[in-house]
Amino acid sequence: MNTLARESNSQIVKFPDSGTVLPGLVELIAADLAPKVVDIDVNAAYPKEFMHKLGAIGGFASMTPTEFGGSGRGLKHAIQVIEEASKECVSTGFLIWAQYALQWYLVNSANTELKSKMLPKLAMGELLGGTGQSNSMKSCCGIEEARLKATKVEGGWMINGTLPWVSNIGVEHFFHMGATVEGETGLLIGFVPGNHPGLTLVPSPHFVGMDGTNTFACQFRDAFLPDSQVVCRPGAEFTAFAARTKSAFILLQMGMGLGLIDACAAMMKRSNKTHSHVNRYLDDQAEDIEAALLEARAATYALADRIDQDGSAPYVKDTLALRLAGGELSLKAANAAMLHLGAKGYLLNNAAQRRLREAYFIAIVTPATKHLRKELAEMEQAPACCAA
Ligand SMILES: Cc1cc2nc3c(=O)[nH]c(=O)nc-3n(C[C@H](O)[C@H](O)[C@H](O)COP(=O)(O)OP(=O)(O)OC[C@H]3O[C@@H](n4cnc5c(N)ncnc54)[C@H](O)[C@@H]3O)c2cc1C
């Protein structure tokens, strides 16, 4: 049965059953992801096989047009896939987001040759990868300095600098990076393989959560980026590119939050079967979290449809506000689940404490809570603090 929710403007939004998002998805998650979540969380196991299998059933194809080997089912569908995986594991949900983010920049690139060559393999999960755009987004908003610099040379660009964290990568993976160019506005965006000459991948120190994400620091030392690997040039091309890509890139992250919040509400309801007599004294109850989830889900799906229809540019502010609310609700839900589960939730193999660490990631990954609040505050004063 479909679930219905009413969006704030009274539009009725239909939620699909988990089983109807993508044929084989629920079965794949149950067989290949659910049994591995503790290994991913505690032992930093990277779910490479699951990712390839997910790609093979169309789990990465939604935002890539059919002419480039995707399914073209759209942003909402991509969010739903991330949401389903995140009901079990946000670390894996983040990897799926990274795979979509990588393709999304290519989809919006004018480099047709690169798109034709790479998108079909990325859409089907034959090749995997991520995005090093956190520093670009933060530098565009005046939060930190741009860490990569590009200099024009014959046939391409010379890249120098270090990105401290890029996930879902390795020597066989791909990612895109953004670099400043002296005298130009905006950024040069490039598409880079993990074994690119002049690039060194340095494994990150261990994280307290999200440790199975294959996260590396990327050091560029006179790394030559040929023009054939340029996704977007600085200046006017970048301004238009950023306007086209921004909302969808960020709204996609809502899949992680929706999946996590759903899982937290389910945990609270299970706990209430034996402990409702005492759980009922807690501030946030399962019904409160579920009601907020239905609203957030309805708002996310409706916004995704609007972005698919009209493009990213008109919806940046709505997206930032919803993404902020999604991070806050994730923290609230995980906190409530932990308090419901009590000491049991404190065990290393119990999902409640993992959900808490995952929720903090949703709130701190770029755009982080403080970043979102800064950008929204600046938008109130002057429109478009930054494009990326
Ligand atoms: C598990 C994980 C995965 C991530 N994956 C990606 C990704 O795929 N792509 C991407 O672009 N970004 C990624 N990030 C970065 C993330 O999006 C944020 O930009 C980052 O967490 C910093 O945000 P912040 O708001 O805390 O920044 P700030 O408040 O500005 O603070 C960042 C702080 O971290 C410090 N720092 C930087 N690098 C390191 C390091 N290697 N070790 C210790 N301290 C350091 C800085 O000096 C600074 O003090 C990832 C981060 C984590 C934790």
Tab-separated table of C-alpha atoms and ligand atoms in Angstrom:
chain	number	residue	atom	x	y	z
A	1	MET	CA	0.000	0.000	0.000
A	2	ASN	CA	1.268	3.465	-0.774
A	3	THR	CA	1.598	5.939	2.073
A	4	LEU	CA	0.098	9.372	1.534
A	5	ALA	CA	1.235	12.626	3.048
A	6	ARG	CA	-0.006	16.141	2.657
A	7	GLU	CA	2.630	18.706	1.701
A	8	SER	CA	2.309	22.169	3.258
A	9	ASN	CA	0.685	23.588	0.096
A	10	SER	CA	-2.015	20.862	0.420
A	11	GLN	CA	-0.706	18.805	-2.462
A	12	ILE	CA	-1.068	15.068	-1.760
A	13	VAL	CA	2.245	13.238	-2.172
A	14	LYS	CA	2.380	9.467	-2.717
A	15	PHE	CA	5.188	7.449	-1.163
A	16	PRO	CA	6.159	4.224	-2.910
A	17	ASP	CA	6.520	0.982	-0.986
A	18	SER	CA	10.166	0.067	-0.473
A	19	GLY	CA	9.579	-2.875	-2.811
A	20	THR	CA	8.506	-0.726	-5.741
A	21	VAL	CA	11.409	1.754	-5.827
A	22	LEU	CA	13.554	-0.548	-7.962
A	23	PRO	CA	13.070	-4.243	-8.753
A	24	GLY	CA	15.534	-6.306	-6.702
A	25	LEU	CA	16.595	-3.409	-4.443
A	26	VAL	CA	15.006	-4.586	-1.188
A	27	GLU	CA	16.283	-8.130	-1.764
A	28	LEU	CA	19.816	-6.920	-2.542
A	29	ILE	CA	19.901	-4.747	0.585
A	30	ALA	CA	18.631	-7.612	2.756
A	31	ALA	CA	21.072	-10.167	1.328
A	32	ASP	CA	24.219	-8.124	0.690
A	33	LEU	CA	24.111	-5.024	2.880
A	34	ALA	CA	22.157	-5.738	6.088
A	35	PRO	CA	24.449	-8.598	7.217
A	36	LYS	CA	27.541	-6.384	6.712
A	37	VAL	CA	26.587	-3.147	8.477
A	38	VAL	CA	28.514	-3.895	11.681
A	39	ASP	CA	31.584	-4.848	9.638
A	40	ILE	CA	31.266	-1.602	7.654
A	41	ASP	CA	30.864	0.424	10.850
A	42	VAL	CA	33.372	-1.255	13.169
A	43	ASN	CA	35.984	-2.644	10.752
A	44	ALA	CA	35.831	0.028	8.036
A	45	ALA	CA	34.767	-2.562	5.446
A	46	TYR	CA	34.063	-0.881	2.098
A	47	PRO	CA	30.951	-2.475	0.474
A	48	LYS	CA	32.467	-2.614	-3.022
A	49	GLU	CA	30.615	-5.732	-4.138
A	50	PHE	CA	27.274	-4.356	-2.973
A	51	MET	CA	27.951	-1.143	-4.919
A	52	HIS	CA	28.697	-3.018	-8.150
A	53	LYS	CA	25.576	-5.174	-7.712
A	54	LEU	CA	23.447	-2.113	-6.974
A	55	GLY	CA	24.724	-0.484	-10.145
A	56	ALA	CA	23.918	-3.573	-12.172
A	57	ILE	CA	20.234	-3.437	-11.150
A	58	GLY	CA	19.993	0.281	-12.022
A	59	GLY	CA	20.571	1.776	-8.567
A	60	PHE	CA	22.878	4.527	-9.887
A	61	ALA	CA	21.107	5.231	-13.172
A	62	SER	CA	18.286	7.569	-12.134
A	63	MET	CA	19.816	10.990	-12.886
A	64	THR	CA	21.650	10.048	-16.054
A	65	PRO	CA	19.677	10.403	-19.304
A	66	THR	CA	18.980	7.264	-21.327
A	67	GLU	CA	21.221	8.444	-24.202
A	68	PHE	CA	24.162	8.229	-21.784
A	69	GLY	CA	23.227	4.811	-20.413
A	70	GLY	CA	21.060	5.895	-17.471
A	71	SER	CA	17.376	5.392	-16.761
A	72	GLY	CA	16.467	9.095	-16.569
A	73	ARG	CA	14.005	8.390	-13.747
A	74	GLY	CA	15.042	11.583	-12.023
A	75	LEU	CA	16.163	13.142	-8.767
A	76	LYS	CA	13.295	11.812	-6.636
A	77	HIS	CA	14.085	8.271	-7.688
A	78	ALA	CA	17.778	8.703	-6.856
A	79	ILE	CA	16.810	10.031	-3.406
A	80	GLN	CA	14.578	7.009	-2.861
A	81	VAL	CA	17.413	4.588	-3.650
A	82	ILE	CA	19.729	6.394	-1.195
A	83	GLU	CA	16.898	6.383	1.363
A	84	GLU	CA	16.373	2.614	1.080
A	85	ALA	CA	20.085	1.892	1.623
A	86	SER	CA	20.284	4.424	4.469
A	87	LYS	CA	17.498	2.632	6.336
A	88	GLU	CA	20.215	0.014	6.919
A	89	CYS	CA	23.439	2.015	6.681
A	90	VAL	CA	24.062	5.745	6.128
A	91	SER	CA	27.712	5.045	5.315
A	92	THR	CA	26.563	3.118	2.240
A	93	GLY	CA	23.847	5.706	1.539
A	94	PHE	CA	26.641	8.293	1.379
A	95	LEU	CA	28.609	6.184	-1.110
A	96	ILE	CA	25.518	6.027	-3.333
A	97	TRP	CA	25.139	9.804	-3.017
A	98	ALA	CA	28.794	10.199	-4.056
A	99	GLN	CA	28.254	8.001	-7.109
A	100	TYR	CA	25.252	10.129	-8.107
A	101	ALA	CA	27.062	13.413	-7.419
A	102	LEU	CA	29.932	12.331	-9.673
A	103	GLN	CA	27.546	11.574	-12.531
A	104	TRP	CA	25.459	14.702	-11.959
A	105	TYR	CA	28.429	16.976	-12.721
A	106	LEU	CA	29.185	15.032	-15.889
A	107	VAL	CA	25.519	15.108	-16.954
A	108	ASN	CA	25.672	18.915	-16.731
A	109	SER	CA	29.030	19.242	-18.472
A	110	ALA	CA	29.502	20.516	-22.014
A	111	ASN	CA	32.247	17.883	-22.525
A	112	THR	CA	30.224	15.433	-24.633
A	113	GLU	CA	33.135	13.130	-25.345
A	114	LEU	CA	33.872	12.632	-21.630
A	115	LYS	CA	30.159	12.126	-20.899
A	116	SER	CA	29.770	9.496	-23.635
A	117	LYS	CA	32.873	7.668	-22.476
A	118	MET	CA	32.257	7.656	-18.705
A	119	LEU	CA	28.548	8.015	-17.920
A	120	PRO	CA	27.338	4.597	-19.152
A	121	LYS	CA	29.938	2.816	-16.987
A	122	LEU	CA	29.206	4.992	-13.949
A	123	ALA	CA	25.428	4.683	-14.352
A	124	MET	CA	25.692	0.891	-14.332
A	125	GLY	CA	28.195	0.795	-11.453
A	126	GLU	CA	30.980	-0.803	-13.537
A	127	LEU	CA	33.111	2.134	-12.399
A	128	LEU	CA	32.745	3.835	-9.032
A	129	GLY	CA	33.698	7.214	-7.674
A	130	GLY	CA	32.928	10.322	-5.675
A	131	THR	CA	33.276	14.053	-5.380
A	132	GLY	CA	35.808	16.397	-3.817
A	133	GLN	CA	33.449	19.350	-3.930
A	134	SER	CA	33.275	20.106	-0.212
A	135	ASN	CA	36.221	22.524	-0.344
A	136	SER	CA	34.829	24.154	-3.506
A	137	MET	CA	31.451	24.771	-1.880
A	138	LYS	CA	33.008	26.082	1.314
A	139	SER	CA	35.474	28.346	-0.487
A	140	CYS	CA	32.702	29.801	-2.651
A	141	CYS	CA	30.868	30.713	0.565
A	142	GLY	CA	33.916	32.243	2.261
A	143	ILE	CA	34.203	29.472	4.863
A	144	GLU	CA	37.722	28.328	3.933
A	145	GLU	CA	40.400	28.937	1.313
A	146	ALA	CA	40.315	26.963	-1.942
A	147	ARG	CA	42.867	24.185	-1.513
A	148	LEU	CA	43.589	23.447	-5.177
A	149	LYS	CA	45.115	25.843	-7.692
A	150	ALA	CA	45.128	25.364	-11.464
A	151	THR	CA	47.473	27.003	-13.960
A	152	LYS	CA	46.803	26.971	-17.711
A	153	VAL	CA	49.447	25.098	-19.690
A	154	GLU	CA	49.606	23.772	-23.253
A	155	GLY	CA	46.706	21.317	-23.803
A	156	GLY	CA	45.334	21.509	-20.274
A	157	TRP	CA	45.968	22.613	-16.699
A	158	MET	CA	48.539	21.994	-13.970
A	159	ILE	CA	46.921	21.215	-10.600
A	160	ASN	CA	48.541	21.672	-7.179
A	161	GLY	CA	47.237	21.353	-3.617
A	162	THR	CA	45.473	18.856	-1.334
A	163	LEU	CA	41.822	17.973	-0.734
A	164	PRO	CA	41.669	16.544	2.806
A	165	TRP	CA	38.774	14.109	2.356
A	166	VAL	CA	37.182	12.473	-0.645
A	167	SER	CA	35.042	9.328	-0.202
A	168	ASN	CA	34.165	6.381	-2.441
A	169	ILE	CA	37.528	6.520	-4.166
A	170	GLY	CA	40.674	4.419	-4.653
A	171	VAL	CA	43.166	3.840	-7.457
A	172	GLU	CA	40.468	2.283	-9.663
A	173	HIS	CA	37.893	4.990	-8.880
A	174	PHE	CA	37.161	8.470	-10.250
A	175	PHE	CA	36.268	11.808	-8.705
A	176	HIS	CA	35.893	15.438	-9.605
A	177	MET	CA	37.847	18.294	-8.108
A	178	GLY	CA	37.501	22.078	-8.205
A	179	ALA	CA	40.481	24.460	-8.455
A	180	THR	CA	40.835	28.224	-8.529
A	181	VAL	CA	42.558	29.901	-11.470
A	182	GLU	CA	44.310	33.215	-10.947
A	183	GLY	CA	42.459	36.111	-12.531
A	184	GLU	CA	39.270	34.074	-13.069
A	185	THR	CA	36.034	33.889	-11.125
A	186	GLY	CA	34.572	30.535	-10.127
A	187	LEU	CA	36.403	27.253	-10.482
A	188	LEU	CA	37.861	24.830	-12.941
A	189	ILE	CA	36.156	21.440	-12.441
A	190	GLY	CA	38.068	18.357	-13.516
A	191	PHE	CA	37.360	14.634	-13.716
A	192	VAL	CA	40.243	12.574	-12.344
A	193	PRO	CA	41.032	8.861	-11.988
A	194	GLY	CA	42.485	7.702	-8.641
A	195	ASN	CA	45.715	6.611	-10.364
A	196	HIS	CA	46.228	9.938	-12.147
A	197	PRO	CA	49.936	10.859	-12.565
A	198	GLY	CA	50.890	13.497	-9.976
A	199	LEU	CA	48.029	12.488	-7.645
A	200	THR	CA	48.694	10.663	-4.364
A	201	LEU	CA	45.818	9.177	-2.361
A	202	VAL	CA	46.572	9.211	1.367
A	203	PRO	CA	44.249	7.025	3.486
A	204	SER	CA	42.412	9.093	6.106
A	205	PRO	CA	42.962	8.358	9.801
A	206	HIS	CA	40.127	6.282	11.314
A	207	PHE	CA	36.767	8.004	11.845
A	208	VAL	CA	34.338	7.228	14.689
A	209	GLY	CA	31.651	6.569	12.089
A	210	MET	CA	31.395	6.377	8.282
A	211	ASP	CA	34.731	4.582	8.311
A	212	GLY	CA	33.807	2.162	5.524
A	213	THR	CA	33.597	4.982	2.989
A	214	ASN	CA	37.079	4.651	1.430
A	215	THR	CA	37.938	8.246	2.283
A	216	PHE	CA	41.325	9.635	1.195
A	217	ALA	CA	43.234	12.901	1.173
A	218	CYS	CA	44.052	13.741	-2.452
A	219	GLN	CA	47.450	15.383	-2.967
A	220	PHE	CA	48.048	16.964	-6.375
A	221	ARG	CA	51.694	17.757	-7.188
A	222	ASP	CA	52.044	19.241	-10.681
A	223	ALA	CA	49.266	16.929	-11.864
A	224	PHE	CA	48.440	17.598	-15.516
A	225	LEU	CA	44.700	17.744	-16.233
A	226	PRO	CA	44.219	17.499	-20.020
A	227	ASP	CA	41.429	19.592	-21.579
A	228	SER	CA	39.694	16.291	-22.422
A	229	GLN	CA	39.097	15.770	-18.657
A	230	VAL	CA	37.679	19.235	-17.976
A	231	VAL	CA	34.052	19.131	-16.767
A	232	CYS	CA	33.625	22.904	-16.534
A	233	ARG	CA	35.817	25.979	-17.096
A	234	PRO	CA	36.008	28.943	-14.731
A	235	GLY	CA	34.210	32.238	-15.375
A	236	ALA	CA	30.765	32.419	-16.980
A	237	GLU	CA	30.704	28.683	-17.776
A	238	PHE	CA	31.185	27.860	-14.084
A	239	THR	CA	28.519	30.343	-12.956
A	240	ALA	CA	25.920	28.751	-15.235
A	241	PHE	CA	27.093	25.218	-14.340
A	242	ALA	CA	26.831	25.870	-10.598
A	243	ALA	CA	23.333	27.303	-10.975
A	244	ARG	CA	22.287	24.190	-12.936
A	245	THR	CA	23.722	21.681	-10.482
A	246	LYS	CA	23.536	23.075	-6.954
A	247	SER	CA	20.022	22.242	-5.696
A	248	ALA	CA	19.960	18.666	-6.956
A	249	PHE	CA	23.492	17.993	-5.654
A	250	ILE	CA	22.409	19.022	-2.139
A	251	LEU	CA	18.820	17.714	-2.097
A	252	LEU	CA	20.143	14.241	-2.965
A	253	GLN	CA	21.653	14.153	0.546
A	254	MET	CA	18.125	14.117	1.987
A	255	GLY	CA	18.033	10.406	1.083
A	256	MET	CA	20.502	9.739	3.902
A	257	GLY	CA	18.425	11.648	6.447
A	258	LEU	CA	15.059	10.186	5.433
A	259	GLY	CA	16.408	6.627	5.617
A	260	LEU	CA	18.056	7.196	8.988
A	261	ILE	CA	14.988	8.862	10.525
A	262	ASP	CA	12.766	6.033	9.275
A	263	ALA	CA	15.079	3.468	10.891
A	264	CYS	CA	15.129	5.407	14.184
A	265	ALA	CA	11.308	5.552	14.349
A	266	ALA	CA	11.182	1.798	13.686
A	267	MET	CA	13.687	1.147	16.501
A	268	MET	CA	11.639	3.244	18.916
A	269	LYS	CA	8.465	1.354	18.034
A	270	ARG	CA	10.192	-1.985	18.590
A	271	SER	CA	11.480	-0.813	21.952
A	272	ASN	CA	7.968	0.285	22.932
A	273	LYS	CA	6.752	-3.313	22.646
A	274	THR	CA	8.479	-4.013	25.956
A	275	HIS	CA	9.284	-0.559	27.392
A	276	SER	CA	6.440	1.794	26.469
A	277	HIS	CA	5.498	2.106	30.167
A	278	VAL	CA	8.738	4.021	30.739
A	279	ASN	CA	9.626	5.228	27.206
A	280	ARG	CA	6.486	7.359	27.269
A	281	TYR	CA	8.203	9.787	29.653
A	282	LEU	CA	10.770	10.727	26.980
A	283	ASP	CA	10.416	14.036	25.118
A	284	ASP	CA	10.327	12.699	21.553
A	285	GLN	CA	7.985	9.781	20.867
A	286	ALA	CA	7.924	7.460	17.833
A	287	GLU	CA	4.722	9.103	16.520
A	288	ASP	CA	6.313	12.567	16.720
A	289	ILE	CA	9.354	11.413	14.765
A	290	GLU	CA	7.177	9.582	12.241
A	291	ALA	CA	4.951	12.604	11.682
A	292	ALA	CA	7.994	14.820	11.109
A	293	LEU	CA	9.434	12.166	8.764
A	294	LEU	CA	6.267	12.098	6.646
A	295	GLU	CA	6.395	15.872	6.291
A	296	ALA	CA	10.103	15.919	5.420
A	297	ARG	CA	9.646	13.111	2.909
A	298	ALA	CA	6.689	14.813	1.234
A	299	ALA	CA	8.577	18.113	1.034
A	300	THR	CA	11.697	16.398	-0.363
A	301	TYR	CA	9.883	14.425	-3.057
A	302	ALA	CA	7.830	17.436	-4.113
A	303	LEU	CA	10.926	19.644	-4.314
A	304	ALA	CA	12.780	16.956	-6.278
A	305	ASP	CA	9.946	16.894	-8.825
A	306	ARG	CA	10.027	20.670	-9.122
A	307	ILE	CA	13.820	20.683	-9.623
A	308	ASP	CA	13.499	17.996	-12.313
A	309	GLN	CA	10.896	20.115	-14.050
A	310	ASP	CA	12.292	23.658	-13.744
A	311	GLY	CA	16.013	23.074	-13.084
A	312	SER	CA	18.068	23.696	-9.954
A	313	ALA	CA	18.426	27.478	-10.067
A	314	PRO	CA	14.998	28.618	-8.720
A	315	TYR	CA	15.122	26.248	-5.748
A	316	VAL	CA	18.454	26.861	-4.026
A	317	LYS	CA	16.971	28.561	-0.973
A	318	ASP	CA	14.206	25.949	-0.513
A	319	THR	CA	16.813	23.209	-0.858
A	320	LEU	CA	19.166	24.699	1.728
A	321	ALA	CA	16.295	25.171	4.203
A	322	LEU	CA	15.056	21.609	3.748
A	323	ARG	CA	18.565	20.148	3.955
A	324	LEU	CA	19.102	22.059	7.219
A	325	ALA	CA	15.823	20.723	8.634
A	326	GLY	CA	16.811	17.206	7.491
A	327	GLY	CA	20.080	17.356	9.436
A	328	GLU	CA	18.350	18.660	12.546
A	329	LEU	CA	15.622	16.020	12.392
A	330	SER	CA	18.245	13.294	11.895
A	331	LEU	CA	19.966	14.359	15.125
A	332	LYS	CA	16.657	14.509	16.976
A	333	ALA	CA	15.531	11.083	15.743
A	334	ALA	CA	18.848	9.381	16.532
A	335	ASN	CA	18.939	10.964	19.973
A	336	ALA	CA	15.370	9.817	20.674
A	337	ALA	CA	16.143	6.283	19.449
A	338	MET	CA	19.212	6.089	21.693
A	339	LEU	CA	17.217	7.182	24.739
A	340	HIS	CA	14.466	4.667	23.915
A	341	LEU	CA	16.918	1.779	23.536
A	342	GLY	CA	18.828	2.641	26.717
A	343	ALA	CA	21.812	0.493	27.725
A	344	LYS	CA	21.069	-2.015	24.951
A	345	GLY	CA	21.594	0.767	22.428
A	346	TYR	CA	25.075	1.363	23.864
A	347	LEU	CA	26.361	-2.037	22.705
A	348	LEU	CA	28.905	-1.916	19.889
A	349	ASN	CA	26.769	-4.047	17.578
A	350	ASN	CA	23.511	-2.221	18.332
A	351	ALA	CA	22.231	0.131	15.650
A	352	ALA	CA	21.142	2.894	18.072
A	353	GLN	CA	24.655	4.191	18.849
A	354	ARG	CA	25.664	3.803	15.185
A	355	ARG	CA	22.656	5.875	14.138
A	356	LEU	CA	23.762	8.628	16.494
A	357	ARG	CA	27.208	8.793	14.844
A	358	GLU	CA	25.642	8.620	11.368
A	359	ALA	CA	23.238	11.448	12.239
A	360	TYR	CA	26.143	13.680	13.242
A	361	PHE	CA	27.709	13.010	9.850
A	362	ILE	CA	24.533	14.164	8.086
A	363	ALA	CA	24.727	17.348	10.139
A	364	ILE	CA	28.449	17.979	9.494
A	365	VAL	CA	29.050	16.824	5.928
A	366	THR	CA	29.202	19.734	3.488
A	367	PRO	CA	26.956	21.668	3.475
A	368	ALA	CA	27.121	21.333	7.269
A	369	THR	CA	24.541	22.807	9.655
A	370	LYS	CA	26.691	25.887	10.282
A	371	HIS	CA	27.402	26.300	6.550
A	372	LEU	CA	23.663	26.081	5.726
A	373	ARG	CA	22.790	28.600	8.406
A	374	LYS	CA	25.494	31.000	7.151
A	375	GLU	CA	24.361	30.745	3.551
A	376	LEU	CA	20.683	31.134	4.419
A	377	ALA	CA	21.435	34.133	6.636
A	378	GLU	CA	23.431	35.765	3.832
A	379	MET	CA	20.663	35.046	1.331
A	380	GLU	CA	18.302	36.990	3.560
A	381	GLN	CA	20.614	39.990	3.208
A	382	ALA	CA	21.696	39.591	-0.424
A	383	PRO	CA	20.731	36.878	-2.893
A	384	ALA	CA	23.213	34.139	-3.964
A	385	CYS	CA	26.170	34.254	-1.593
A	386	CYS	CA	27.824	31.675	-3.801
A	387	ALA	CA	27.133	29.617	-6.813
A	388	ALA	CA	28.846	26.284	-6.055
B	1	LIG	C1	33.812	10.531	6.877
B	1	LIG	C2	33.928	11.761	6.052
B	1	LIG	C3	33.766	11.669	4.687
B	1	LIG	C4	33.877	12.805	3.898
B	1	LIG	N1	33.741	12.692	2.537
B	1	LIG	C5	33.894	13.773	1.759
B	1	LIG	C6	33.804	13.662	0.330
B	1	LIG	O1	33.535	12.602	-0.220
B	1	LIG	N2	34.016	14.768	-0.403
B	1	LIG	C7	34.290	15.977	0.157
B	1	LIG	O2	34.480	16.931	-0.579
B	1	LIG	N3	34.335	16.124	1.502
B	1	LIG	C8	34.165	15.061	2.305
B	1	LIG	N4	34.223	15.194	3.676
B	1	LIG	C9	34.428	16.545	4.243
B	1	LIG	C10	33.146	17.109	4.812
B	1	LIG	O3	32.180	17.325	3.817
B	1	LIG	C11	33.406	18.433	5.536
B	1	LIG	O4	33.893	19.410	4.698
B	1	LIG	C12	34.443	18.247	6.602
B	1	LIG	O5	33.905	17.300	7.504
B	1	LIG	C13	34.782	19.540	7.321
B	1	LIG	O6	33.630	20.262	7.554
B	1	LIG	P1	33.495	21.254	8.755
B	1	LIG	O7	32.219	21.979	8.570
B	1	LIG	O8	33.751	20.521	10.035
B	1	LIG	O9	34.686	22.239	8.454
B	1	LIG	P2	35.401	23.248	9.372
B	1	LIG	O10	34.561	23.680	10.511
B	1	LIG	O11	35.853	24.291	8.439
B	1	LIG	O12	36.628	22.444	9.984
B	1	LIG	C14	37.400	21.498	9.333
B	1	LIG	C15	38.520	21.149	10.317
B	1	LIG	O13	39.053	19.886	10.005
B	1	LIG	C16	40.471	19.972	9.963
B	1	LIG	N5	40.963	18.935	9.067
B	1	LIG	C17	40.964	18.988	7.737
B	1	LIG	N6	41.489	17.842	7.242
B	1	LIG	C18	41.817	17.068	8.286
B	1	LIG	C19	42.391	15.769	8.429
B	1	LIG	N7	42.737	15.037	7.361
B	1	LIG	N8	42.557	15.277	9.672
B	1	LIG	C20	42.214	16.003	10.735
B	1	LIG	N9	41.682	17.228	10.664
B	1	LIG	C21	41.483	17.769	9.462
B	1	LIG	C22	40.743	21.382	9.485
B	1	LIG	O14	42.023	21.823	9.847
B	1	LIG	C23	39.646	22.143	10.231
B	1	LIG	O15	40.047	22.477	11.523
B	1	LIG	C24	34.124	14.072	4.491
B	1	LIG	C25	34.259	14.174	5.876
B	1	LIG	C26	34.164	13.040	6.652
B	1	LIG	C27	34.295	13.191	8.139
